[in-house]
Amino acid sequence: HIAVKMCRGKKNNVACVGAVGSLVAAFFISMVACMVDPWKCRDHPNLQATVLKYPTVLCWASDEHSVMLMTSTLPLSLLLAFLARVAQVTWMLPTKIVKNDMVFLKTYSFLFFRYRLETYWATLVLLLRNLVLGITTLVPDVGIQLSVVLGLALLQAFVVLRFATWPLKYLNFLE
């Protein structure tokens, strides 16, 4: 939705939405991981906590931390809005195909072109997986983090092998 607004009035609106959407999708997990950094705090023996990446910033008790939280909340909200739009577009795709809505199909083709038509939802699954991977770092227990990552890897392998999401058979086995 934001990409559509950014690209409104541009000469080639469809290409602009595709370019912005592709970039956000490609860097989604990295952006989520960066935006949750201010929320990661480490406890200390003196009963205070500091931001993991910035040990001089007190968590929940300093102006610096408040600014960091506010600064990360807006971009994280935009990423969640992007994910919500991807879910909405994915939901709308079958209807738009039946109606032969070429503008819609061209505008959002960046979400669907990698996968077989029958598995048009695969990008949404991938982005949801990336969201969970990005926020998993908030869990302080490394064992739980590892369990989540391995569980997601197994789930992804099951989805790819069960539904053969890629258009070429050997790509499903490579993933």
JSON list of C-alpha atoms in Angstrom, two decimals:
[
{"chain": "A", "resi": 1, "resn": "HIS", "atom": "CA", "xyz": [0.00, 0.00, 0.00]},
{"chain": "A", "resi": 2, "resn": "ILE", "atom": "CA", "xyz": [2.85, 2.37, 0.88]},
{"chain": "A", "resi": 3, "resn": "ALA", "atom": "CA", "xyz": [4.65, 1.44, -2.32]},
{"chain": "A", "resi": 4, "resn": "VAL", "atom": "CA", "xyz": [1.49, 2.25, -4.26]},
{"chain": "A", "resi": 5, "resn": "LYS", "atom": "CA", "xyz": [1.30, 5.67, -2.57]},
{"chain": "A", "resi": 6, "resn": "MET", "atom": "CA", "xyz": [5.02, 6.33, -3.14]},
{"chain": "A", "resi": 7, "resn": "CYS", "atom": "CA", "xyz": [4.67, 5.44, -6.80]},
{"chain": "A", "resi": 8, "resn": "ARG", "atom": "CA", "xyz": [1.38, 7.27, -7.44]},
{"chain": "A", "resi": 9, "resn": "GLY", "atom": "CA", "xyz": [1.82, 9.82, -10.18]},
{"chain": "A", "resi": 10, "resn": "LYS", "atom": "CA", "xyz": [4.99, 8.21, -11.47]},
{"chain": "A", "resi": 11, "resn": "LYS", "atom": "CA", "xyz": [5.17, 7.58, -15.20]},
{"chain": "A", "resi": 12, "resn": "ASN", "atom": "CA", "xyz": [5.50, 3.83, -14.74]},
{"chain": "A", "resi": 13, "resn": "ASN", "atom": "CA", "xyz": [3.50, 3.13, -11.57]},
{"chain": "A", "resi": 14, "resn": "VAL", "atom": "CA", "xyz": [3.40, -0.66, -12.04]},
{"chain": "A", "resi": 15, "resn": "ALA", "atom": "CA", "xyz": [7.18, -0.96, -12.35]},
{"chain": "A", "resi": 16, "resn": "CYS", "atom": "CA", "xyz": [7.70, 1.34, -9.37]},
{"chain": "A", "resi": 17, "resn": "VAL", "atom": "CA", "xyz": [5.43, -0.73, -7.10]},
{"chain": "A", "resi": 18, "resn": "GLY", "atom": "CA", "xyz": [7.18, -3.89, -8.27]},
{"chain": "A", "resi": 19, "resn": "ALA", "atom": "CA", "xyz": [10.63, -2.44, -7.60]},
{"chain": "A", "resi": 20, "resn": "VAL", "atom": "CA", "xyz": [9.79, -1.10, -4.14]},
{"chain": "A", "resi": 21, "resn": "GLY", "atom": "CA", "xyz": [7.87, -4.27, -3.22]},
{"chain": "A", "resi": 22, "resn": "SER", "atom": "CA", "xyz": [10.69, -6.52, -4.40]},
{"chain": "A", "resi": 23, "resn": "LEU", "atom": "CA", "xyz": [13.23, -4.59, -2.34]},
{"chain": "A", "resi": 24, "resn": "VAL", "atom": "CA", "xyz": [11.11, -4.71, 0.80]},
{"chain": "A", "resi": 25, "resn": "ALA", "atom": "CA", "xyz": [10.45, -8.43, 0.32]},
{"chain": "A", "resi": 26, "resn": "ALA", "atom": "CA", "xyz": [14.14, -9.13, -0.32]},
{"chain": "A", "resi": 27, "resn": "PHE", "atom": "CA", "xyz": [15.33, -7.28, 2.78]},
{"chain": "A", "resi": 28, "resn": "PHE", "atom": "CA", "xyz": [12.31, -8.03, 4.98]},
{"chain": "A", "resi": 29, "resn": "ILE", "atom": "CA", "xyz": [14.09, -10.31, 7.46]},
{"chain": "A", "resi": 30, "resn": "SER", "atom": "CA", "xyz": [17.07, -7.95, 7.77]},
{"chain": "A", "resi": 31, "resn": "MET", "atom": "CA", "xyz": [14.83, -4.95, 8.38]},
{"chain": "A", "resi": 32, "resn": "VAL", "atom": "CA", "xyz": [12.77, -6.80, 11.00]},
{"chain": "A", "resi": 33, "resn": "ALA", "atom": "CA", "xyz": [15.95, -7.95, 12.75]},
{"chain": "A", "resi": 34, "resn": "CYS", "atom": "CA", "xyz": [17.27, -4.37, 12.86]},
{"chain": "A", "resi": 35, "resn": "MET", "atom": "CA", "xyz": [14.00, -2.93, 14.10]},
{"chain": "A", "resi": 36, "resn": "VAL", "atom": "CA", "xyz": [13.79, -5.33, 17.05]},
{"chain": "A", "resi": 37, "resn": "ASP", "atom": "CA", "xyz": [17.34, -4.58, 18.26]},
{"chain": "A", "resi": 38, "resn": "PRO", "atom": "CA", "xyz": [16.25, -1.81, 20.68]},
{"chain": "A", "resi": 39, "resn": "TRP", "atom": "CA", "xyz": [13.86, -4.27, 22.30]},
{"chain": "A", "resi": 40, "resn": "LYS", "atom": "CA", "xyz": [16.66, -6.71, 23.21]},
{"chain": "A", "resi": 41, "resn": "CYS", "atom": "CA", "xyz": [17.87, -6.03, 26.72]},
{"chain": "A", "resi": 42, "resn": "ARG", "atom": "CA", "xyz": [20.47, -7.79, 28.84]},
{"chain": "A", "resi": 43, "resn": "ASP", "atom": "CA", "xyz": [20.00, -8.05, 32.61]},
{"chain": "A", "resi": 44, "resn": "HIS", "atom": "CA", "xyz": [22.93, -7.20, 34.86]},
{"chain": "A", "resi": 45, "resn": "PRO", "atom": "CA", "xyz": [23.71, -8.19, 38.46]},
{"chain": "A", "resi": 46, "resn": "ASN", "atom": "CA", "xyz": [22.87, -4.66, 39.65]},
{"chain": "A", "resi": 47, "resn": "LEU", "atom": "CA", "xyz": [19.23, -5.34, 38.59]},
{"chain": "A", "resi": 48, "resn": "GLN", "atom": "CA", "xyz": [19.45, -2.95, 35.66]},
{"chain": "A", "resi": 49, "resn": "ALA", "atom": "CA", "xyz": [19.24, -3.88, 32.01]},
{"chain": "A", "resi": 50, "resn": "THR", "atom": "CA", "xyz": [21.00, -2.41, 29.00]},
{"chain": "A", "resi": 51, "resn": "VAL", "atom": "CA", "xyz": [20.36, -2.66, 25.28]},
{"chain": "A", "resi": 52, "resn": "LEU", "atom": "CA", "xyz": [22.26, -5.69, 24.02]},
{"chain": "A", "resi": 53, "resn": "LYS", "atom": "CA", "xyz": [23.97, -3.87, 21.13]},
{"chain": "A", "resi": 54, "resn": "TYR", "atom": "CA", "xyz": [24.42, -0.62, 23.08]},
{"chain": "A", "resi": 55, "resn": "PRO", "atom": "CA", "xyz": [25.56, -1.51, 26.60]},
{"chain": "A", "resi": 56, "resn": "THR", "atom": "CA", "xyz": [25.67, 2.14, 27.71]},
{"chain": "A", "resi": 57, "resn": "VAL", "atom": "CA", "xyz": [21.91, 2.59, 27.12]},
{"chain": "A", "resi": 58, "resn": "LEU", "atom": "CA", "xyz": [19.68, 1.61, 30.05]},
{"chain": "A", "resi": 59, "resn": "CYS", "atom": "CA", "xyz": [16.54, -0.25, 29.04]},
{"chain": "A", "resi": 60, "resn": "TRP", "atom": "CA", "xyz": [13.17, 1.17, 30.04]},
{"chain": "A", "resi": 61, "resn": "ALA", "atom": "CA", "xyz": [14.80, 3.88, 32.18]},
{"chain": "A", "resi": 62, "resn": "SER", "atom": "CA", "xyz": [16.57, 6.27, 29.82]},
{"chain": "A", "resi": 63, "resn": "ASP", "atom": "CA", "xyz": [15.55, 8.84, 27.25]},
{"chain": "A", "resi": 64, "resn": "GLU", "atom": "CA", "xyz": [17.93, 7.24, 24.75]},
{"chain": "A", "resi": 65, "resn": "HIS", "atom": "CA", "xyz": [16.10, 3.95, 25.01]},
{"chain": "A", "resi": 66, "resn": "SER", "atom": "CA", "xyz": [12.72, 5.65, 24.63]},
{"chain": "A", "resi": 67, "resn": "VAL", "atom": "CA", "xyz": [13.94, 7.33, 21.45]},
{"chain": "A", "resi": 68, "resn": "MET", "atom": "CA", "xyz": [15.32, 4.03, 20.16]},
{"chain": "A", "resi": 69, "resn": "LEU", "atom": "CA", "xyz": [11.98, 2.30, 20.81]},
{"chain": "A", "resi": 70, "resn": "MET", "atom": "CA", "xyz": [9.98, 5.04, 19.11]},
{"chain": "A", "resi": 71, "resn": "THR", "atom": "CA", "xyz": [12.41, 5.14, 16.18]},
{"chain": "A", "resi": 72, "resn": "SER", "atom": "CA", "xyz": [12.12, 1.40, 15.64]},
{"chain": "A", "resi": 73, "resn": "THR", "atom": "CA", "xyz": [8.35, 1.20, 16.10]},
{"chain": "A", "resi": 74, "resn": "LEU", "atom": "CA", "xyz": [7.39, 3.20, 13.00]},
{"chain": "A", "resi": 75, "resn": "PRO", "atom": "CA", "xyz": [9.51, 1.20, 10.51]},
{"chain": "A", "resi": 76, "resn": "LEU", "atom": "CA", "xyz": [8.42, -2.05, 12.16]},
{"chain": "A", "resi": 77, "resn": "SER", "atom": "CA", "xyz": [4.80, -0.93, 11.79]},
{"chain": "A", "resi": 78, "resn": "LEU", "atom": "CA", "xyz": [5.43, -0.22, 8.11]},
{"chain": "A", "resi": 79, "resn": "LEU", "atom": "CA", "xyz": [6.88, -3.70, 7.64]},
{"chain": "A", "resi": 80, "resn": "LEU", "atom": "CA", "xyz": [3.82, -5.20, 9.32]},
{"chain": "A", "resi": 81, "resn": "ALA", "atom": "CA", "xyz": [1.61, -3.07, 7.05]},
{"chain": "A", "resi": 82, "resn": "PHE", "atom": "CA", "xyz": [3.56, -4.43, 4.05]},
{"chain": "A", "resi": 83, "resn": "LEU", "atom": "CA", "xyz": [2.96, -7.98, 5.30]},
{"chain": "A", "resi": 84, "resn": "ALA", "atom": "CA", "xyz": [-0.75, -7.23, 5.78]},
{"chain": "A", "resi": 85, "resn": "ARG", "atom": "CA", "xyz": [-0.94, -5.88, 2.22]},
{"chain": "A", "resi": 86, "resn": "VAL", "atom": "CA", "xyz": [0.81, -8.98, 0.88]},
{"chain": "A", "resi": 87, "resn": "ALA", "atom": "CA", "xyz": [-1.78, -11.11, 2.72]},
{"chain": "A", "resi": 88, "resn": "GLN", "atom": "CA", "xyz": [-4.60, -9.02, 1.24]},
{"chain": "A", "resi": 89, "resn": "VAL", "atom": "CA", "xyz": [-3.17, -9.18, -2.29]},
{"chain": "A", "resi": 90, "resn": "THR", "atom": "CA", "xyz": [-2.64, -12.95, -1.92]},
{"chain": "A", "resi": 91, "resn": "TRP", "atom": "CA", "xyz": [-6.27, -13.34, -0.82]},
{"chain": "A", "resi": 92, "resn": "MET", "atom": "CA", "xyz": [-7.48, -11.24, -3.78]},
{"chain": "A", "resi": 93, "resn": "LEU", "atom": "CA", "xyz": [-5.37, -12.97, -6.46]},
{"chain": "A", "resi": 94, "resn": "PRO", "atom": "CA", "xyz": [-7.79, -15.78, -7.46]},
{"chain": "A", "resi": 95, "resn": "THR", "atom": "CA", "xyz": [-10.62, -13.27, -7.95]},
{"chain": "A", "resi": 96, "resn": "LYS", "atom": "CA", "xyz": [-8.39, -10.90, -9.90]},
{"chain": "A", "resi": 97, "resn": "ILE", "atom": "CA", "xyz": [-7.28, -13.74, -12.18]},
{"chain": "A", "resi": 98, "resn": "VAL", "atom": "CA", "xyz": [-10.90, -14.67, -12.92]},
{"chain": "A", "resi": 99, "resn": "LYS", "atom": "CA", "xyz": [-11.71, -11.01, -13.64]},
{"chain": "A", "resi": 100, "resn": "ASN", "atom": "CA", "xyz": [-8.57, -10.76, -15.80]},
{"chain": "A", "resi": 101, "resn": "ASP", "atom": "CA", "xyz": [-7.47, -7.62, -13.94]},
{"chain": "A", "resi": 102, "resn": "MET", "atom": "CA", "xyz": [-4.19, -7.07, -15.78]},
{"chain": "A", "resi": 103, "resn": "VAL", "atom": "CA", "xyz": [-3.22, -3.92, -13.89]},
{"chain": "A", "resi": 104, "resn": "PHE", "atom": "CA", "xyz": [-3.48, -5.78, -10.56]},
{"chain": "A", "resi": 105, "resn": "LEU", "atom": "CA", "xyz": [-1.65, -8.81, -11.94]},
{"chain": "A", "resi": 106, "resn": "LYS", "atom": "CA", "xyz": [1.21, -6.72, -13.36]},
{"chain": "A", "resi": 107, "resn": "THR", "atom": "CA", "xyz": [1.45, -4.52, -10.27]},
{"chain": "A", "resi": 108, "resn": "TYR", "atom": "CA", "xyz": [1.79, -7.42, -7.85]},
{"chain": "A", "resi": 109, "resn": "SER", "atom": "CA", "xyz": [3.53, -9.94, -10.09]},
{"chain": "A", "resi": 110, "resn": "PHE", "atom": "CA", "xyz": [6.68, -9.53, -7.96]},
{"chain": "A", "resi": 111, "resn": "LEU", "atom": "CA", "xyz": [4.88, -11.54, -5.27]},
{"chain": "A", "resi": 112, "resn": "PHE", "atom": "CA", "xyz": [3.88, -14.45, -7.45]},
{"chain": "A", "resi": 113, "resn": "PHE", "atom": "CA", "xyz": [6.24, -14.93, -10.40]},
{"chain": "A", "resi": 114, "resn": "ARG", "atom": "CA", "xyz": [8.75, -17.16, -8.59]},
{"chain": "A", "resi": 115, "resn": "TYR", "atom": "CA", "xyz": [6.28, -19.91, -7.75]},
{"chain": "A", "resi": 116, "resn": "ARG", "atom": "CA", "xyz": [3.85, -22.17, -9.55]},
{"chain": "A", "resi": 117, "resn": "LEU", "atom": "CA", "xyz": [0.40, -20.63, -10.00]},
{"chain": "A", "resi": 118, "resn": "GLU", "atom": "CA", "xyz": [-1.16, -23.27, -7.72]},
{"chain": "A", "resi": 119, "resn": "THR", "atom": "CA", "xyz": [1.15, -22.17, -4.90]},
{"chain": "A", "resi": 120, "resn": "TYR", "atom": "CA", "xyz": [0.65, -18.43, -5.30]},
{"chain": "A", "resi": 121, "resn": "TRP", "atom": "CA", "xyz": [0.56, -18.15, -1.48]},
{"chain": "A", "resi": 122, "resn": "ALA", "atom": "CA", "xyz": [4.21, -19.23, -1.09]},
{"chain": "A", "resi": 123, "resn": "THR", "atom": "CA", "xyz": [5.56, -15.67, -0.85]},
{"chain": "A", "resi": 124, "resn": "LEU", "atom": "CA", "xyz": [3.21, -14.94, 2.04]},
{"chain": "A", "resi": 125, "resn": "VAL", "atom": "CA", "xyz": [4.40, -18.08, 3.83]},
{"chain": "A", "resi": 126, "resn": "LEU", "atom": "CA", "xyz": [8.02, -17.06, 3.23]},
{"chain": "A", "resi": 127, "resn": "LEU", "atom": "CA", "xyz": [7.45, -13.55, 4.60]},
{"chain": "A", "resi": 128, "resn": "LEU", "atom": "CA", "xyz": [5.65, -14.91, 7.67]},
{"chain": "A", "resi": 129, "resn": "ARG", "atom": "CA", "xyz": [8.57, -17.24, 8.25]},
{"chain": "A", "resi": 130, "resn": "ASN", "atom": "CA", "xyz": [10.98, -14.33, 7.91]},
{"chain": "A", "resi": 131, "resn": "LEU", "atom": "CA", "xyz": [8.94, -12.27, 10.40]},
{"chain": "A", "resi": 132, "resn": "VAL", "atom": "CA", "xyz": [9.11, -15.06, 12.97]},
{"chain": "A", "resi": 133, "resn": "LEU", "atom": "CA", "xyz": [12.84, -15.53, 12.33]},
{"chain": "A", "resi": 134, "resn": "GLY", "atom": "CA", "xyz": [13.42, -11.80, 12.78]},
{"chain": "A", "resi": 135, "resn": "ILE", "atom": "CA", "xyz": [11.58, -11.55, 16.07]},
{"chain": "A", "resi": 136, "resn": "THR", "atom": "CA", "xyz": [12.94, -14.84, 17.42]},
{"chain": "A", "resi": 137, "resn": "THR", "atom": "CA", "xyz": [16.06, -12.97, 18.46]},
{"chain": "A", "resi": 138, "resn": "LEU", "atom": "CA", "xyz": [13.94, -11.25, 21.13]},
{"chain": "A", "resi": 139, "resn": "VAL", "atom": "CA", "xyz": [13.78, -14.54, 23.03]},
{"chain": "A", "resi": 140, "resn": "PRO", "atom": "CA", "xyz": [16.73, -14.50, 25.44]},
{"chain": "A", "resi": 141, "resn": "ASP", "atom": "CA", "xyz": [17.07, -18.30, 25.63]},
{"chain": "A", "resi": 142, "resn": "VAL", "atom": "CA", "xyz": [19.33, -19.53, 22.82]},
{"chain": "A", "resi": 143, "resn": "GLY", "atom": "CA", "xyz": [17.87, -23.04, 23.10]},
{"chain": "A", "resi": 144, "resn": "ILE", "atom": "CA", "xyz": [14.40, -21.72, 22.38]},
{"chain": "A", "resi": 145, "resn": "GLN", "atom": "CA", "xyz": [15.74, -19.60, 19.50]},
{"chain": "A", "resi": 146, "resn": "LEU", "atom": "CA", "xyz": [17.41, -22.65, 18.00]},
{"chain": "A", "resi": 147, "resn": "SER", "atom": "CA", "xyz": [14.24, -24.73, 18.42]},
{"chain": "A", "resi": 148, "resn": "VAL", "atom": "CA", "xyz": [12.17, -22.09, 16.63]},
{"chain": "A", "resi": 149, "resn": "VAL", "atom": "CA", "xyz": [14.68, -21.78, 13.79]},
{"chain": "A", "resi": 150, "resn": "LEU", "atom": "CA", "xyz": [14.89, -25.54, 13.32]},
{"chain": "A", "resi": 151, "resn": "GLY", "atom": "CA", "xyz": [11.11, -25.87, 13.54]},
{"chain": "A", "resi": 152, "resn": "LEU", "atom": "CA", "xyz": [10.68, -23.21, 10.86]},
{"chain": "A", "resi": 153, "resn": "ALA", "atom": "CA", "xyz": [13.27, -24.89, 8.65]},
{"chain": "A", "resi": 154, "resn": "LEU", "atom": "CA", "xyz": [11.43, -28.21, 8.94]},
{"chain": "A", "resi": 155, "resn": "LEU", "atom": "CA", "xyz": [8.09, -26.54, 8.28]},
{"chain": "A", "resi": 156, "resn": "GLN", "atom": "CA", "xyz": [9.51, -24.76, 5.22]},
{"chain": "A", "resi": 157, "resn": "ALA", "atom": "CA", "xyz": [10.98, -28.02, 3.92]},
{"chain": "A", "resi": 158, "resn": "PHE", "atom": "CA", "xyz": [7.63, -29.75, 4.40]},
{"chain": "A", "resi": 159, "resn": "VAL", "atom": "CA", "xyz": [5.72, -27.00, 2.57]},
{"chain": "A", "resi": 160, "resn": "VAL", "atom": "CA", "xyz": [8.17, -26.92, -0.33]},
{"chain": "A", "resi": 161, "resn": "LEU", "atom": "CA", "xyz": [8.32, -30.69, -0.74]},
{"chain": "A", "resi": 162, "resn": "ARG", "atom": "CA", "xyz": [4.61, -31.27, -0.14]},
{"chain": "A", "resi": 163, "resn": "PHE", "atom": "CA", "xyz": [3.31, -28.55, -2.45]},
{"chain": "A", "resi": 164, "resn": "ALA", "atom": "CA", "xyz": [6.26, -28.30, -4.88]},
{"chain": "A", "resi": 165, "resn": "THR", "atom": "CA", "xyz": [6.12, -24.51, -4.80]},
{"chain": "A", "resi": 166, "resn": "TRP", "atom": "CA", "xyz": [8.92, -23.94, -7.30]},
{"chain": "A", "resi": 167, "resn": "PRO", "atom": "CA", "xyz": [8.18, -24.23, -11.03]},
{"chain": "A", "resi": 168, "resn": "LEU", "atom": "CA", "xyz": [11.14, -26.55, -11.66]},
{"chain": "A", "resi": 169, "resn": "LYS", "atom": "CA", "xyz": [11.07, -29.83, -9.75]},
{"chain": "A", "resi": 170, "resn": "TYR", "atom": "CA", "xyz": [14.76, -29.88, -8.87]},
{"chain": "A", "resi": 171, "resn": "LEU", "atom": "CA", "xyz": [14.47, -26.43, -7.20]},
{"chain": "A", "resi": 172, "resn": "ASN", "atom": "CA", "xyz": [12.08, -27.90, -4.65]},
{"chain": "A", "resi": 173, "resn": "PHE", "atom": "CA", "xyz": [14.74, -30.42, -3.62]},
{"chain": "A", "resi": 174, "resn": "LEU", "atom": "CA", "xyz": [17.49, -27.80, -3.62]},
{"chain": "A", "resi": 175, "resn": "GLU", "atom": "CA", "xyz": [15.58, -25.63, -1.20]}
]
